[in-house]
Each structure stands twice: as C-alpha cells, then as structure tokens.
Coordinates of C-alpha atoms and ligand atoms in Angstrom, one line a residue:
X29 CA 0.1 0.0 -0.1
X30 CA 1.1 3.6 -0.7
X31 CA 0.6 6.1 2.0
X32 CA 0.9 10.0 1.3
X33 CA 0.9 12.3 4.5
X34 CA 0.7 15.9 4.0
X35 CA 1.6 17.6 7.3
X36 CA 3.2 20.9 8.5
X37 CA 5.2 18.8 11.0
X38 CA 7.2 16.0 9.1
X39 CA 9.7 15.2 11.8
X40 CA 6.4 14.0 14.0
X41 CA 6.3 11.2 11.8
X42 CA 9.8 9.7 11.4
X43 CA 10.4 7.5 14.5
X44 CA 6.7 6.3 15.0
X45 CA 6.5 5.1 11.4
X46 CA 10.1 3.7 11.3
X47 CA 9.7 1.2 14.5
X48 CA 8.6 -2.2 15.3
X49 CA 5.8 -3.8 13.0
X50 CA 5.4 -0.7 10.9
X51 CA 8.9 -0.1 10.4
X52 CA 9.6 -3.8 9.3
X53 CA 6.6 -3.5 6.7
X54 CA 8.5 -0.5 5.1
X55 CA 11.4 -2.5 4.7
X56 CA 9.7 -5.4 3.4
X57 CA 8.3 -3.2 0.7
X58 CA 4.3 -3.9 1.9
X59 CA 4.3 -0.1 2.9
X60 CA 5.5 2.7 0.8
X61 CA 4.9 5.8 3.3
X62 CA 5.8 9.3 2.0
X63 CA 5.8 12.2 4.0
X64 CA 5.2 16.1 2.4
X65 CA 5.5 19.2 4.1
X66 CA 2.6 21.3 3.1
X67 CA 4.8 24.6 3.6
X68 CA 7.0 23.5 0.7
X69 CA 4.0 24.1 -1.6
X70 CA 3.1 27.4 -0.5
X71 CA 3.4 30.0 -3.3
X72 CA 3.7 33.1 -1.4
X73 CA 7.2 35.0 -0.4
X74 CA 7.2 33.9 3.3
X75 CA 5.8 30.3 2.9
X76 CA 2.7 31.1 4.8
X77 CA 0.2 28.5 5.1
X78 CA -2.4 29.9 7.5
X79 CA -4.6 32.9 8.0
X80 CA -7.3 34.2 9.9
X81 CA -10.8 32.9 9.8
X82 CA -13.5 35.2 7.6
X83 CA -16.2 36.2 9.9
X84 CA -13.9 36.5 12.9
X85 CA -13.1 34.0 15.5
X86 CA -10.3 32.4 17.5
X87 CA -7.3 30.5 15.8
X88 CA -5.7 30.4 12.4
X89 CA -7.2 28.5 9.5
X90 CA -4.9 26.2 7.0
X91 CA -5.4 28.2 3.6
X92 CA -6.4 26.5 0.4
X93 CA -3.6 27.2 -1.7
X94 CA -0.8 25.0 -0.5
X95 CA -3.2 21.9 0.4
X96 CA -4.6 22.2 -3.4
X97 CA -1.1 22.3 -4.8
X98 CA 0.2 19.3 -2.4
X99 CA -2.6 17.1 -3.3
X100 CA -2.2 17.9 -6.9
X101 CA 1.5 17.3 -6.6
X102 CA 1.1 13.8 -5.3
X103 CA -1.8 13.0 -7.9
X104 CA -4.2 12.3 -5.0
X105 CA -7.3 12.6 -7.2
X106 CA -8.0 8.7 -7.7
X107 CA -7.0 7.8 -4.0
X108 CA -9.2 7.9 -0.7
X109 CA -8.3 11.5 0.9
X110 CA -8.7 11.2 4.8
X111 CA -8.9 14.3 6.8
X112 CA -8.6 13.4 10.5
X113 CA -11.0 15.7 12.6
X114 CA -13.2 15.5 15.6
X115 CA -16.0 15.8 13.2
X116 CA -15.7 13.1 11.3
X117 CA -16.9 9.5 11.5
X118 CA -15.8 7.4 14.7
X119 CA -12.8 5.2 13.5
X120 CA -13.2 1.4 14.4
X121 CA -11.8 -2.0 13.7
X122 CA -14.2 -2.2 10.4
X123 CA -13.0 1.1 9.0
X124 CA -9.5 0.0 9.5
X125 CA -10.1 -3.3 7.6
X126 CA -12.0 -1.4 5.0
X127 CA -9.0 0.9 4.5
X128 CA -6.6 -1.8 4.4
X129 CA -8.1 -3.2 1.0
X130 CA -7.1 0.2 -0.6
X131 CA -4.1 0.5 -2.9
X132 CA -3.2 3.9 -1.6
X133 CA -4.2 6.4 1.0
X134 CA -3.5 10.2 1.2
X135 CA -4.0 11.8 4.6
X136 CA -4.0 15.7 5.4
X137 CA -3.2 16.8 9.0
X138 CA -5.1 19.7 9.9
X139 CA -3.6 22.2 12.4
X140 CA -4.3 25.4 14.0
X141 CA -8.3 25.9 14.3
X142 CA -9.1 24.0 11.4
X143 CA -8.4 23.9 7.4
X144 CA -10.4 26.0 4.7
X145 CA -13.7 24.1 4.1
X146 CA -13.1 24.1 0.4
X147 CA -10.3 21.5 0.9
X148 CA -12.7 19.4 2.5
X149 CA -15.4 19.7 0.0
X150 CA -13.3 19.5 -3.0
X151 CA -11.0 16.7 -2.0
X152 CA -11.8 14.9 1.1
X153 CA -13.4 11.4 0.6
X154 CA -13.4 10.5 4.5
X155 CA -13.3 12.6 7.4
X156 CA -12.5 10.3 10.4
X157 CA -12.3 11.0 14.2
X158 CA -10.4 8.8 16.5
X159 CA -12.8 9.7 19.5
X160 CA -14.6 12.2 21.2
X161 CA -11.8 14.6 22.4
X162 CA -10.0 17.3 20.6
X163 CA -6.2 16.9 19.9
X164 CA -3.8 19.7 18.9
X165 CA -3.4 18.3 15.4
X166 CA -4.0 15.6 12.8
X167 CA -0.6 13.9 13.3
X168 CA -1.6 11.6 16.1
X169 CA -4.8 10.6 14.7
X170 CA -2.8 9.8 11.4
X171 CA -0.5 7.5 13.1
X172 CA -3.2 6.0 14.8
X173 CA -5.1 5.2 11.8
X174 CA -2.1 3.9 9.7
X175 CA -1.0 1.7 12.5
X176 CA -4.6 0.2 12.7
X177 CA -4.8 -0.2 8.9
X178 CA -1.3 -1.5 8.3
X179 CA -1.4 -4.4 10.6
X180 CA -4.8 -5.6 8.5
X181 CA -2.6 -5.8 5.3
X182 CA -1.6 -9.4 4.5
X183 CA 1.9 -10.1 5.5
X184 CA 2.5 -7.2 7.8
X185 CA 1.8 -9.2 10.9
X186 CA 3.8 -12.3 11.4
X187 CA 2.2 -15.8 12.2
X188 CA 3.0 -15.3 15.6
X189 CA 1.0 -12.0 15.6
X190 CA -2.3 -13.0 14.4
X191 CA -5.4 -10.9 14.9
X192 CA -7.9 -13.3 14.8
X193 CA -8.0 -13.7 18.4
X194 CA -7.7 -10.2 19.5
X195 CA -10.4 -7.6 20.4
X196 CA -13.1 -6.7 18.2
X197 CA -12.1 -9.3 15.7
X198 CA -14.9 -11.7 16.8
X199 CA -17.2 -8.8 18.2
X200 CA -15.8 -9.5 21.6
X201 CA -13.1 -8.3 23.8
X202 CA -9.9 -10.4 24.2
X203 CA -9.5 -13.0 27.0
X204 CA -6.6 -12.5 29.5
X205 CA -3.2 -13.7 28.9
X206 CA -0.7 -15.3 31.3
X207 CA 3.1 -16.1 30.9
X208 CA 5.7 -17.9 33.1
X209 CA 6.0 -18.3 36.0
X210 CA 2.6 -20.2 37.0
X211 CA 2.8 -18.7 40.6
X212 CA 4.4 -15.3 41.1
X213 CA 4.3 -13.7 44.7
X214 CA 1.6 -15.8 45.5
X215 CA -0.5 -15.0 42.4
X216 CA -1.4 -18.0 40.5
X217 CA -2.4 -18.7 36.8
X218 CA -6.0 -19.8 36.2
X219 CA -5.3 -23.8 36.7
X220 CA -7.3 -24.6 33.5
X221 CA -4.5 -23.0 31.0
X222 CA -1.9 -25.1 33.0
X223 CA -4.3 -28.3 32.5
X224 CA -3.1 -29.2 28.7
X225 CA -6.8 -29.7 27.9
X226 CA -7.4 -27.5 24.8
X227 CA -11.1 -27.9 24.7
X228 CA -11.5 -26.8 28.4
X229 CA -8.8 -23.8 27.6
X230 CA -10.9 -22.9 24.7
X231 CA -14.0 -22.8 26.6
X232 CA -12.6 -20.8 29.4
X233 CA -11.1 -18.1 27.0
X234 CA -14.4 -17.7 25.3
X235 CA -16.2 -17.4 28.8
X236 CA -13.7 -14.9 29.9
X237 CA -14.3 -12.9 26.7
X238 CA -17.9 -12.9 27.4
X239 CA -17.3 -11.8 30.7
X240 CA -14.9 -8.9 30.0
X241 CA -17.4 -7.7 27.1
X242 CA -20.2 -8.1 29.4
X243 CA -18.5 -6.0 32.1
X244 CA -16.3 -3.4 30.1
X245 CA -18.6 -2.7 26.8
X246 CA -22.4 -3.8 27.3
X247 CA -23.0 -2.2 23.8
X248 CA -20.8 -5.1 21.9
X249 CA -22.1 -7.4 24.2
X250 CA -25.5 -7.0 23.2
X251 CA -24.5 -6.6 19.5
X252 CA -22.6 -10.0 19.7
X253 CA -25.5 -12.0 21.2
X254 CA -28.0 -11.1 18.6
X255 CA -25.7 -11.9 16.1
X256 CA -27.4 -14.3 13.5
X257 CA -24.3 -16.2 12.3
X258 CA -23.4 -17.7 15.7
X259 CA -22.7 -21.3 15.8
X260 CA -24.6 -23.7 18.0
X261 CA -21.3 -23.8 20.4
X262 CA -21.2 -19.9 20.7
X263 CA -25.0 -20.2 21.7
X264 CA -24.2 -22.9 24.3
X265 CA -21.4 -20.8 25.7
X266 CA -23.5 -17.4 26.1
X267 CA -26.1 -19.8 27.8
X268 CA -23.7 -21.2 30.0
X269 CA -22.2 -17.6 30.5
X270 CA -25.6 -16.2 31.7
X271 CA -26.4 -19.4 33.8
X272 CA -23.1 -20.1 35.5
X273 CA -21.2 -16.8 35.5
X274 CA -24.0 -14.1 35.9
X275 CA -25.5 -16.2 38.9
X276 CA -22.2 -16.0 40.7
X277 CA -22.0 -12.4 40.6
Ligands
ADE26 N1 -7.9 16.3 15.2 C1 -8.2 16.8 16.4 N2 -8.8 15.9 17.4 C2 -9.1 14.8 16.5 C3 -9.9 13.5 16.9 N3 -10.3 13.6 17.8 N4 -9.9 12.7 16.0 C4 -9.3 13.1 14.6 N5 -8.6 14.1 14.4 C5 -8.5 15.1 15.2

C-alpha cells in the first residue's frame, strides 16, 4: 500500500513510522509511506500556510492554496483522501479493515483551528475522528489510523502476531493472557491454562471474553449475542455464561 501524508510537522512521523511492525513492513516493501511538508507548496514569499478566519473568531485556518497544490503534486485524485477531525465518522476496526484493502491512501493533517472548508468539499473522501476529544493536530490521529490499517494488510503481521483472537475481531473483547511463572508472589495463573486440555482452555477463554465484554462494553455484548451467524457451540457458551457466570455475581 502506498500512503502519502501531507503535514506541517514531518518530523513527528519519522520515529513512530520507522520502528517495530510498521518499520518492518516498510522494509519489506509492504508499505510505501511518503511524507510531504505542506509548507513546501506555499506559493507566497514567506511560505505562509495559514490565515485568520473570515467572519472573525479564534485561531488560524490552513489556507487552500498549499494543500490544493500538495494534493495535485502527489496526484491524489484517484485515491481515498482522509482528513482526521473531531467532526468525522468515528474510527473503528471495521473501518481499519476497509481502508486496508485500498491500494493507496492520502492523509491531510490539519492544525491550528482547522482547514479551509473548500479543501474538504473538493478533495476529502473520508473525514475521520479517532474519538470524542480534541487533539492539537491531525498527526497523532493519522499515526493511529495508519497503525491500525497497516496491521490488517496481509503479510504485515507475522504468523505469531495473528489478529484473529484479539479484541473486536470476533465482536468480543480479548480474554486475559498469562506467561511464566505459574505462581508469582502468591499470584496464580488460572489452573485450566496449565491443564493441557485444549477444549477446556478454549471454552474458558470464550467465557472470559464474554465476561470482560459484558462488564466493560455492554453495547458490544448486546450486539454479539444478537448476531445471526453464531454457531450452536457459541450459543451454548452464551447460555452457560448467563447461567453459571452471571449467577455467581
Ligand atoms: N484532530 C483533533 N482532534 C481529533 C480527533 N479526536 N480525531 C481526529 N482528528 C482530530
């Protein structure tokens, strides 16, 4: 996948997008990430990129000219163009999966009070929020989106880093993990995990997932138990969870 990032702060990206899994994917050629400084496209003498808002009000607004020029220079027309903003559609795992299927993504990082609406109207295909809070700029949201999207591209995660068990993949939150030692300062690993009985382990994990999702995210739990595509075994476990686990509480 090719990813173009238009930003006023290119340095913010260098380390986060060079380390760990994303760094490895770039080295393997699975990700081609290019970072452009919007200021380089400003045509005025002082390379100014922002101006006061028409109608008055606080803050500065990113001007259309340098952003239009940058988008034209990278030939963004045929790709999804993403503008992170608190006004956007809330980002989630499904959107990450959808975006991971694109050949190319272009990101525009806003700063100051916002960007000229004509940039959004003319170019942006996806305005995306990473949550109901306000950040100082679009750089961190872009990194969050790129991280979540990249790991869904085939080959980016190694076999040992599979995502099929993790939170959100099945609609439930993930069960807890333990590693050695089996007892640490009097704290024990649940006995079932040491039993070697894979069927029991799988059932325990599923019940744990149901339980964590029930406690932490009732909205996801309700959605999960209403799913039409659940197997007989999954329905039995939900029943067991209601009968045995919830009774204990
Ligand atoms: N820019 C500022 N806050 C943001 C948010 N919550 N999501 C996406 N972009 C943003």
